[in-house]
CSV table of C-alpha atoms and ligand atoms in Angstrom, one decimal:
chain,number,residue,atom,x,y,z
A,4,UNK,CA,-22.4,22.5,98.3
A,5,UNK,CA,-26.7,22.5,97.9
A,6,UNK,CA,-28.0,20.5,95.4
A,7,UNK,CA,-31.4,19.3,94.4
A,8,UNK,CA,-32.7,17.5,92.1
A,9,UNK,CA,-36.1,17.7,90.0
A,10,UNK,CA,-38.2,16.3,87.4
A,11,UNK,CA,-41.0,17.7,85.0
A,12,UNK,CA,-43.1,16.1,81.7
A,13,UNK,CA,-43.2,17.5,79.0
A,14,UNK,CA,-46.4,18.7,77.6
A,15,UNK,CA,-48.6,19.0,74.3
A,16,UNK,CA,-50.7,22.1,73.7
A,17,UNK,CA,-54.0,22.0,72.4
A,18,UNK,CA,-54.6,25.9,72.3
A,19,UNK,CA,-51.2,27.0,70.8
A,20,UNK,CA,-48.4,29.8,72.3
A,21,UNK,CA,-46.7,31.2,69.2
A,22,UNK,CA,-45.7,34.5,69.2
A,23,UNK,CA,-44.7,37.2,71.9
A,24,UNK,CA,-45.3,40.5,73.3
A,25,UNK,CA,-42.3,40.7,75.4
A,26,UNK,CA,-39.6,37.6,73.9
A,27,UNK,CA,-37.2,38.8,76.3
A,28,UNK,CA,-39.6,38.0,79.4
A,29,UNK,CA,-41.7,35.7,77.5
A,30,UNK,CA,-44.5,37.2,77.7
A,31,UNK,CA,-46.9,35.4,75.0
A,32,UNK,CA,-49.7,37.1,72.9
A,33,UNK,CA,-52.2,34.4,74.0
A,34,UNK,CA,-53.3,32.1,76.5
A,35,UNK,CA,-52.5,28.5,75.6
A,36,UNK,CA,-53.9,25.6,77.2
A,37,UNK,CA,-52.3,22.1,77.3
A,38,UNK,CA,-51.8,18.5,79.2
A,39,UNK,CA,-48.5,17.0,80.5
A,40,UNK,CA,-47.2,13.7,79.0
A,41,UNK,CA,-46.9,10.9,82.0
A,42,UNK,CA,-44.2,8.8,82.0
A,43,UNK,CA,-42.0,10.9,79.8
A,44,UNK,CA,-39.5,13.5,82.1
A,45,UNK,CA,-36.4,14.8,82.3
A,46,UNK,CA,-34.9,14.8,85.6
A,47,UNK,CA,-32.0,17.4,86.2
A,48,UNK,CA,-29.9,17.9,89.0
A,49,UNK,CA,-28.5,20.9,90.2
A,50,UNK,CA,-25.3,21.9,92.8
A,51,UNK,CA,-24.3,25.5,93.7
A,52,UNK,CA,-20.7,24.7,94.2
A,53,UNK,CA,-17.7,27.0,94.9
A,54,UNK,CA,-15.2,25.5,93.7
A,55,UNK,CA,-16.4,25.8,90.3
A,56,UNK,CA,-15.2,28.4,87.7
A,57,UNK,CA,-18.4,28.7,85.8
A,58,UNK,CA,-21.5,26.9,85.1
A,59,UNK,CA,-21.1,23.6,83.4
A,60,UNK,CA,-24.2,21.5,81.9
A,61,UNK,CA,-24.1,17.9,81.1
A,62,UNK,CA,-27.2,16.8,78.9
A,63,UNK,CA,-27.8,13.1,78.7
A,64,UNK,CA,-24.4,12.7,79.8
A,65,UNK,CA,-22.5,14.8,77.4
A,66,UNK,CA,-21.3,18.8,78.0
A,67,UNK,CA,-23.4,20.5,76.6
A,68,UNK,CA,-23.0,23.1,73.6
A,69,UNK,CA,-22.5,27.1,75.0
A,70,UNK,CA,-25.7,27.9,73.6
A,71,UNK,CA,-27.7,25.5,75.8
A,72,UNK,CA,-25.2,26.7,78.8
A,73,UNK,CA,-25.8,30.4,78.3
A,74,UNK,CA,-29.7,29.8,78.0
A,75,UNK,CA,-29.6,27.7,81.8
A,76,UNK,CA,-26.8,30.5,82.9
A,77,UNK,CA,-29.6,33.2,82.6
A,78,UNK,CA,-31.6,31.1,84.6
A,79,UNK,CA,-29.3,30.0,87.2
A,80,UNK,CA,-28.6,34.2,87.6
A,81,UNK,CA,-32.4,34.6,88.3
A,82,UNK,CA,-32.1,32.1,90.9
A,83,UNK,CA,-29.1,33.3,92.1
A,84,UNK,CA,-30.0,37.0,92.2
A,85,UNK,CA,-33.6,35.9,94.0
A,86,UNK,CA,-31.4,33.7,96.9
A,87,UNK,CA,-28.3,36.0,97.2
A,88,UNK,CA,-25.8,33.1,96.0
A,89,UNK,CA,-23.0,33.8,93.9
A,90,UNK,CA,-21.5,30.2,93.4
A,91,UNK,CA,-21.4,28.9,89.4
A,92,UNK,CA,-23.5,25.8,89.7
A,93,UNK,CA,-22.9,22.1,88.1
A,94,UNK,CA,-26.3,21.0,86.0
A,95,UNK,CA,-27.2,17.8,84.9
A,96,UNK,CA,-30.1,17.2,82.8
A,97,UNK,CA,-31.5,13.7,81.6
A,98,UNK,CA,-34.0,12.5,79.4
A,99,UNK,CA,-36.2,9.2,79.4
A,100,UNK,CA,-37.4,10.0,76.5
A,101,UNK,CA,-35.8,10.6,72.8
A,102,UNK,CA,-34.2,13.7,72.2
A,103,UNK,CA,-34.3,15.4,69.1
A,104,UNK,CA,-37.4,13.4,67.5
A,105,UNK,CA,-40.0,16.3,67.9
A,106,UNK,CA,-41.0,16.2,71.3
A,107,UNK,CA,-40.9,19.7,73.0
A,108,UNK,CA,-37.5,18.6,75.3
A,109,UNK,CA,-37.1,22.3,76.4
A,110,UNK,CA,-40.3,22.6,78.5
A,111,UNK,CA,-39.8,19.7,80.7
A,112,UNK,CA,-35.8,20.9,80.8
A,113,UNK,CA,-36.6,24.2,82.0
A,114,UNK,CA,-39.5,23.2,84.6
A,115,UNK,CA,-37.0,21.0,85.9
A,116,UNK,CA,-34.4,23.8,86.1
A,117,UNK,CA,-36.1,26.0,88.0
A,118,UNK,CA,-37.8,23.7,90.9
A,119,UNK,CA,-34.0,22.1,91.1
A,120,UNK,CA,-31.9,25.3,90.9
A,121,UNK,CA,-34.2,27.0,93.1
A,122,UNK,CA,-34.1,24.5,95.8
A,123,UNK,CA,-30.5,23.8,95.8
A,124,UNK,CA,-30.2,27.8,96.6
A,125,UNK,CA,-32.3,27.3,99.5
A,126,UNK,CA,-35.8,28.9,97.4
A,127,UNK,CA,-38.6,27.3,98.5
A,128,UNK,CA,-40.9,29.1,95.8
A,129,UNK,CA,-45.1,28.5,95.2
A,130,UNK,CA,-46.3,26.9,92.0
A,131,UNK,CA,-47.0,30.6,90.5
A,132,UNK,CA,-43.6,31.4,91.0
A,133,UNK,CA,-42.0,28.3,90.0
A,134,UNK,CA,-43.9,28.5,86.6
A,135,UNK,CA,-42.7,32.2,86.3
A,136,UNK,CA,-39.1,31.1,86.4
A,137,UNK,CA,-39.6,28.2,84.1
A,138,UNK,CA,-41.2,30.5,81.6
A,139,UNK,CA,-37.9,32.8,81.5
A,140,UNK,CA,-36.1,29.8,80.1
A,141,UNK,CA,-39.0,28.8,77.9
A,142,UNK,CA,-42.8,29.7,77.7
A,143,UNK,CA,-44.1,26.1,77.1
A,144,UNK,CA,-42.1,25.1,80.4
A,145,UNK,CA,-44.6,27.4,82.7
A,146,UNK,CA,-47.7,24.4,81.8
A,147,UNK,CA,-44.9,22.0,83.1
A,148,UNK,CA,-45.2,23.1,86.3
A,149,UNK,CA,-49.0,22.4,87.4
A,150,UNK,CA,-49.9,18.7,87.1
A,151,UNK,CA,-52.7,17.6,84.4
A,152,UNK,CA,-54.4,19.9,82.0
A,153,UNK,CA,-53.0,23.2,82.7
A,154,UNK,CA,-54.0,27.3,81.4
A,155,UNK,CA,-50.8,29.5,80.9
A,156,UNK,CA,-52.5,32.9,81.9
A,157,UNK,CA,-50.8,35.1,79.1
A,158,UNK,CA,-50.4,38.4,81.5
A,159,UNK,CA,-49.0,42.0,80.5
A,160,UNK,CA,-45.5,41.4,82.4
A,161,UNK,CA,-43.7,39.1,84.5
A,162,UNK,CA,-45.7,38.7,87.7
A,163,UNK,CA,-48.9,38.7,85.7
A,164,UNK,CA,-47.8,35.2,83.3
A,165,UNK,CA,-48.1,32.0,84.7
A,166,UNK,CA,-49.8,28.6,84.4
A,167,UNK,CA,-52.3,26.9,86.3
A,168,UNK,CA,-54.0,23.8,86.1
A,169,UNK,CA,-57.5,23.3,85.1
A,170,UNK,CA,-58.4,19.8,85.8
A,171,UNK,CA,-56.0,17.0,87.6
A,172,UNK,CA,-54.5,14.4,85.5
A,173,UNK,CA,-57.3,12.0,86.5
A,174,UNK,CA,-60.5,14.5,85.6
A,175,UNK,CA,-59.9,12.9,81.7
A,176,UNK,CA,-58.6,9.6,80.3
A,177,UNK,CA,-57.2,11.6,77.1
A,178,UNK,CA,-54.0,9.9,75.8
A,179,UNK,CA,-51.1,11.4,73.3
A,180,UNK,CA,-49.9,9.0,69.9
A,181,UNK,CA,-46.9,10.9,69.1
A,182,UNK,CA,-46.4,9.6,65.9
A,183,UNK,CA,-42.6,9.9,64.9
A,184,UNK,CA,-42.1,10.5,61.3
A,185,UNK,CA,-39.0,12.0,61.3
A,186,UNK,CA,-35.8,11.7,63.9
A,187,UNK,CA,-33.8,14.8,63.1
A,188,UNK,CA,-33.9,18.4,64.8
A,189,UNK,CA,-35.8,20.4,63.4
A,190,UNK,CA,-34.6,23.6,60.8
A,191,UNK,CA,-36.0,26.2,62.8
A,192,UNK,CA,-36.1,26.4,66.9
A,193,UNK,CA,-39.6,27.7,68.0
A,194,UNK,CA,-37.2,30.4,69.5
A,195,UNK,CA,-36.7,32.0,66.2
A,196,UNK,CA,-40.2,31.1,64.8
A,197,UNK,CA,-41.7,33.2,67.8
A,198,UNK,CA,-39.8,36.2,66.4
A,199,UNK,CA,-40.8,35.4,62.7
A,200,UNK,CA,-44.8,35.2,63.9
A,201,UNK,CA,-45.4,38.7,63.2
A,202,UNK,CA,-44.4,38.9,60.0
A,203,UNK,CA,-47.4,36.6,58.8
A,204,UNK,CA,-50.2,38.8,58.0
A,205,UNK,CA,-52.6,36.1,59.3
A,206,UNK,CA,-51.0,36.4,63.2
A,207,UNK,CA,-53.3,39.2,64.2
A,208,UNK,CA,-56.3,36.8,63.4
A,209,UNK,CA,-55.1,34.4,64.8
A,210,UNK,CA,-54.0,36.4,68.3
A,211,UNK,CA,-57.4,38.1,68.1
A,212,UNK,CA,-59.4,34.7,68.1
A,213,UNK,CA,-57.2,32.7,70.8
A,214,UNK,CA,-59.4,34.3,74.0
A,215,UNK,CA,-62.4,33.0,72.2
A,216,UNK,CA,-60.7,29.4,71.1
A,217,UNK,CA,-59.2,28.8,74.7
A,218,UNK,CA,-62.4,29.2,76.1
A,219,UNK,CA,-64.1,26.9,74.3
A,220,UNK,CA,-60.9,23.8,74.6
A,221,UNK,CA,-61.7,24.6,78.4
A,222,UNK,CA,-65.2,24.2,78.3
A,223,UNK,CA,-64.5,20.7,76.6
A,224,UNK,CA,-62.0,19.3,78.1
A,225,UNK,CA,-64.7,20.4,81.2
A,226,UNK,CA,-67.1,18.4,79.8
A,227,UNK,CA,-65.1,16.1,78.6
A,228,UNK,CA,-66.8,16.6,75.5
A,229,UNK,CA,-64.7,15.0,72.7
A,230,UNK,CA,-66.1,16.0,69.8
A,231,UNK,CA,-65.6,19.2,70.5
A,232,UNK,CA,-62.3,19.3,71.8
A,233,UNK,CA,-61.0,17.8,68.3
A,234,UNK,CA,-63.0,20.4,66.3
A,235,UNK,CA,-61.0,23.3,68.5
A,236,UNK,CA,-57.7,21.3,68.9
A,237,UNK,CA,-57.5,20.8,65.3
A,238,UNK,CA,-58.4,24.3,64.4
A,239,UNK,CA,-55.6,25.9,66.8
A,240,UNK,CA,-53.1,23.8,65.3
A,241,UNK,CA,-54.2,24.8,61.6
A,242,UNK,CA,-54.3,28.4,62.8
A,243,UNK,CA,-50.7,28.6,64.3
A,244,UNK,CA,-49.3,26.3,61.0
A,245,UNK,CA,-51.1,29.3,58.7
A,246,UNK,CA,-49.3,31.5,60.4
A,247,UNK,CA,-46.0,29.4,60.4
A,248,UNK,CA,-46.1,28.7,56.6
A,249,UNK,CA,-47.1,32.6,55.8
A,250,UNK,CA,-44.4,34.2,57.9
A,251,UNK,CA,-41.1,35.4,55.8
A,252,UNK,CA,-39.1,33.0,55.8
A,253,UNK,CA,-42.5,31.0,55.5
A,254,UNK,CA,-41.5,27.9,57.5
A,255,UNK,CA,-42.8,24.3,56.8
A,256,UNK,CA,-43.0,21.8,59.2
A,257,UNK,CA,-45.3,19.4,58.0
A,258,UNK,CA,-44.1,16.4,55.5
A,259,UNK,CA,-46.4,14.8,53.2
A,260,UNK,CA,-46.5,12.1,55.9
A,261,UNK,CA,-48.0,14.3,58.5
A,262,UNK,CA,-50.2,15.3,56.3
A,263,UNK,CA,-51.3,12.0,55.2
A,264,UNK,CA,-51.5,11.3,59.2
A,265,UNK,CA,-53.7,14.0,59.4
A,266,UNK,CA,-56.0,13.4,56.9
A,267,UNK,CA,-56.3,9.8,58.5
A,268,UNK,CA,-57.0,11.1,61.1
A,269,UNK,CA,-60.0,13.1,59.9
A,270,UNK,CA,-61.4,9.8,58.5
A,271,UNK,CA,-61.1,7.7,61.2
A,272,UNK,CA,-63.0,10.2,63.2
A,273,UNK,CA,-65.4,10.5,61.1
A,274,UNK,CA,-65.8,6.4,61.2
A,275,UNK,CA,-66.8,6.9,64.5
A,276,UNK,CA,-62.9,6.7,66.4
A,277,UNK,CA,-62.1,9.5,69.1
A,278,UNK,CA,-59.1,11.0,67.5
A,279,UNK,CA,-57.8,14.8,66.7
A,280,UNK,CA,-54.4,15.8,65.6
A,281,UNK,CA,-51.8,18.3,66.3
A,282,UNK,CA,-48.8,19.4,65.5
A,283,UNK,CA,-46.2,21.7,67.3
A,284,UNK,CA,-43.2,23.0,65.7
A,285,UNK,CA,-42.2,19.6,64.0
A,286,UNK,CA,-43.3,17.3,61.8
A,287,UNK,CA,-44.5,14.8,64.0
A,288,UNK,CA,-48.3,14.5,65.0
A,289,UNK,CA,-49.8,14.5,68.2
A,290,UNK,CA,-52.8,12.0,67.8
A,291,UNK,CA,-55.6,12.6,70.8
A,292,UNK,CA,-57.7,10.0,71.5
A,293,UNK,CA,-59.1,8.0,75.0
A,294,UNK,CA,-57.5,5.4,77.1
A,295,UNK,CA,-60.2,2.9,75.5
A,296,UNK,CA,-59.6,3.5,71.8
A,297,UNK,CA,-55.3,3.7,71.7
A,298,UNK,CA,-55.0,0.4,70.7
A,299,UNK,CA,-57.2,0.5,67.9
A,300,UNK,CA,-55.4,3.7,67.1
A,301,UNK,CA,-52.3,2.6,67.4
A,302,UNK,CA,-52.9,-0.7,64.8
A,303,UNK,CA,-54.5,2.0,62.1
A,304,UNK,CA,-51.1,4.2,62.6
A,305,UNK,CA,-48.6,1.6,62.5
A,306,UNK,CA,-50.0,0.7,58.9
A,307,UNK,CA,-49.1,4.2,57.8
A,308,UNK,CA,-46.5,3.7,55.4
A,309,UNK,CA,-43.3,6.6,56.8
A,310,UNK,CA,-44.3,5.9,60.3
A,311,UNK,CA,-41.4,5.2,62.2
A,312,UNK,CA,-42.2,4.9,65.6
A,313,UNK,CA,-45.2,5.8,67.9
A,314,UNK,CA,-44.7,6.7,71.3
A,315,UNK,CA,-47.9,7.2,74.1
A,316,UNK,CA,-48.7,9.5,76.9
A,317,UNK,CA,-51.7,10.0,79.5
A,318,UNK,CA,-52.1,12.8,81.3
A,319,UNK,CA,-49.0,13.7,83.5
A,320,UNK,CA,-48.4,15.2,86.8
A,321,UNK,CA,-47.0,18.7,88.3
A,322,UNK,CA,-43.0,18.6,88.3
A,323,UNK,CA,-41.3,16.9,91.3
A,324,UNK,CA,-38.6,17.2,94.0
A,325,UNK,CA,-37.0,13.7,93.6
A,326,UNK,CA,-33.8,12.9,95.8
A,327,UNK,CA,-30.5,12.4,93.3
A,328,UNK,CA,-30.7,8.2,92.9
A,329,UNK,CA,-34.6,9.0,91.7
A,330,UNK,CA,-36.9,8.4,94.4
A,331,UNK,CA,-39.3,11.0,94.3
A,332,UNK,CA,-39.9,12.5,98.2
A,333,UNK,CA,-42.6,14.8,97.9
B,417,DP6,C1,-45.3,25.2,68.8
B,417,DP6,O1,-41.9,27.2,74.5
B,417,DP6,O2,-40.6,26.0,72.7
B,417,DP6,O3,-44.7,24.0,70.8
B,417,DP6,O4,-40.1,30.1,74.6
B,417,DP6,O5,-38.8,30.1,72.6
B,417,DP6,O6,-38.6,28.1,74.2
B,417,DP6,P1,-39.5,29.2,73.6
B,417,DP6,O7,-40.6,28.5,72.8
B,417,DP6,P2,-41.4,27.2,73.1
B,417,DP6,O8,-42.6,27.3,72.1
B,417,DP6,C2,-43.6,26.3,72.0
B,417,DP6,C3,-44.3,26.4,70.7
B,417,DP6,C4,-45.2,25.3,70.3
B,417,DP6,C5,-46.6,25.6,70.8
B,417,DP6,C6,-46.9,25.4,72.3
B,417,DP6,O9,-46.3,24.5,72.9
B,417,DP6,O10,-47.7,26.1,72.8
């Protein structure tokens, strides 16, 4: 029996991915840019094991649903395909951090996956390759892969896509506020809103623009220049909720307490706090600032009336071989 174990962040994307060219291979339409969360991870362990009938997934300590186990399956048949193994394997994923309250689980799952699966069948891939596997499972989970703030290079096919990172976790003191505002799952899976992407007519604008809007989130997280990182950050996220809220079905993640965040947000900034907001496909909101100003931030938040929890982030580190009881070896 191999087995390995791994864990990845999750991470928050300034420059959106919504829509693909290829959904099969997830290939995206545009580049995306974003930073891993520190001190949020799942950590999933993975054993190629003969005696097994068929893949099994425990997640947080409960089997998990067929869905989930079909979507690792098609993973663990990449892995198994690229090492010549044919054994089902046992999986066991767990989170530190809350599942199901809005924070992008699948990307940290599925970078985990693919540096544990593909050790434990003897792999010992590169970073490029590594991302290219996590992608297959879920495009956000290729940026897991590369430590700090990290470019997902959209590419025309498989060998093409891949992330990157741009600057180490260290270059920038930026920190994440989730703000939690609601603790269910959400209605639609970014899955399914990928597919529906087209069918807003404002996609096309918003694809056609992304080359020019990644290059300027680069240049400031670069520069470290805030104000401009919150005017592009905020843009993006408008952009890719235009899109989301004219696509048919039109889909609305916001509440009126996101928005109410939001516009907060806009206020305080313009009282002088570093702070920028965005949202992913949820209604919780990602509230940027730097290291010096959280607490501030965090005092003006909790007196948000709707708020129910706020949970921080710096920037986080590439995903990690870590031996089974936790301590991380490499
Ligand atoms: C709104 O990577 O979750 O968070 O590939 O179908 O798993 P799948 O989609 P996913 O999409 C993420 C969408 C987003 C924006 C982003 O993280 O770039």
């Amino acid at each position: 029996m191999h087995t390995a174990t791994a864990q990845a962040s999750p991470n928050i994307a300034f420059i959106k991915y919504w829509g693909n060219l290829d959904p099969h291979l997830r290939i995206p339409l545009n580049g995306s840019i974003s930073m891993n969360l520190e001190g949020l991870h799942t950590r999933t362990t993975v054993s190629f094991d003969p005696g097994l009938e068929q893949d099994e997934l425990i997640l947080n300590g409960q089997p998990a649903p067929a869905e989930a186990i079909r979507r690792v399956s098609d993973i663990l048949d990449l892995v198994r395909a690229m090492a010549g193994v044919s054994h089902p394997a046992r999986v066991e994923s767990e989170n530190n951090f809350p599942t199901g309250v809005g924070i992008a689980s699948s990307a940290a799952a599925f970078a985990a996956l693919a540096a544990a699966a593909s050790s434990a069948a003897g792999l010992s891939l590169d970073e490029a390759a590594l991302s290219r596997l996590a992608r297959r499972g879920s495009g956000s989970a290729c940026r897991s892969v590369p430590g700090g703030f990290v470019e997902w290079l959209p590419g025309k096919d498989d060998r093409s896509s891949y992330a990157v990172s741009i600057a180490p976790p260290d270059y920038w003191n930026l920190v994440d506020c989730i703000v939690v505002v609601e603790e269910t799952h959400k209605p639609v899976g970014s899955s399914t809103g990928h597919g529906l992407a087209e069918t807003s007519p404002l996609q096309a604008c918003r694809v056609a623009d992304a080359p020019r809007r990644l290059e300027s989130c680069k240049k400031a997280i670069l520069a470290r220049d805030f104000e401009a990182f919150a005017e592009i950050t905020e843009l993006d996220s408008n952009l890719m909720h235009a899109v989301m809220m004219t696509s048919t079905p039109a889909l609305f993640y916001w509440t009126p307490i996101s928005l109410e965040i939001m516009l907060s947000a806009a206020r305080w900034r313009a009282g002088g706090l570093p702070v920028c907001y965005t949202l992913d496909a949820g209604p919780n909101v990602h509230l940027i600032t730097t290291r010096s100003y959280l607490e501030t931030l965090k005092a003006k938040v909790q007196s948000v009336p709707g708020v129910r929890r706020i949970l921080t982030a710096g920037p986080g580190g590439p995903v990690k071989a870590v031996a089974p009881h936790g301590k991380i070896f490499r």
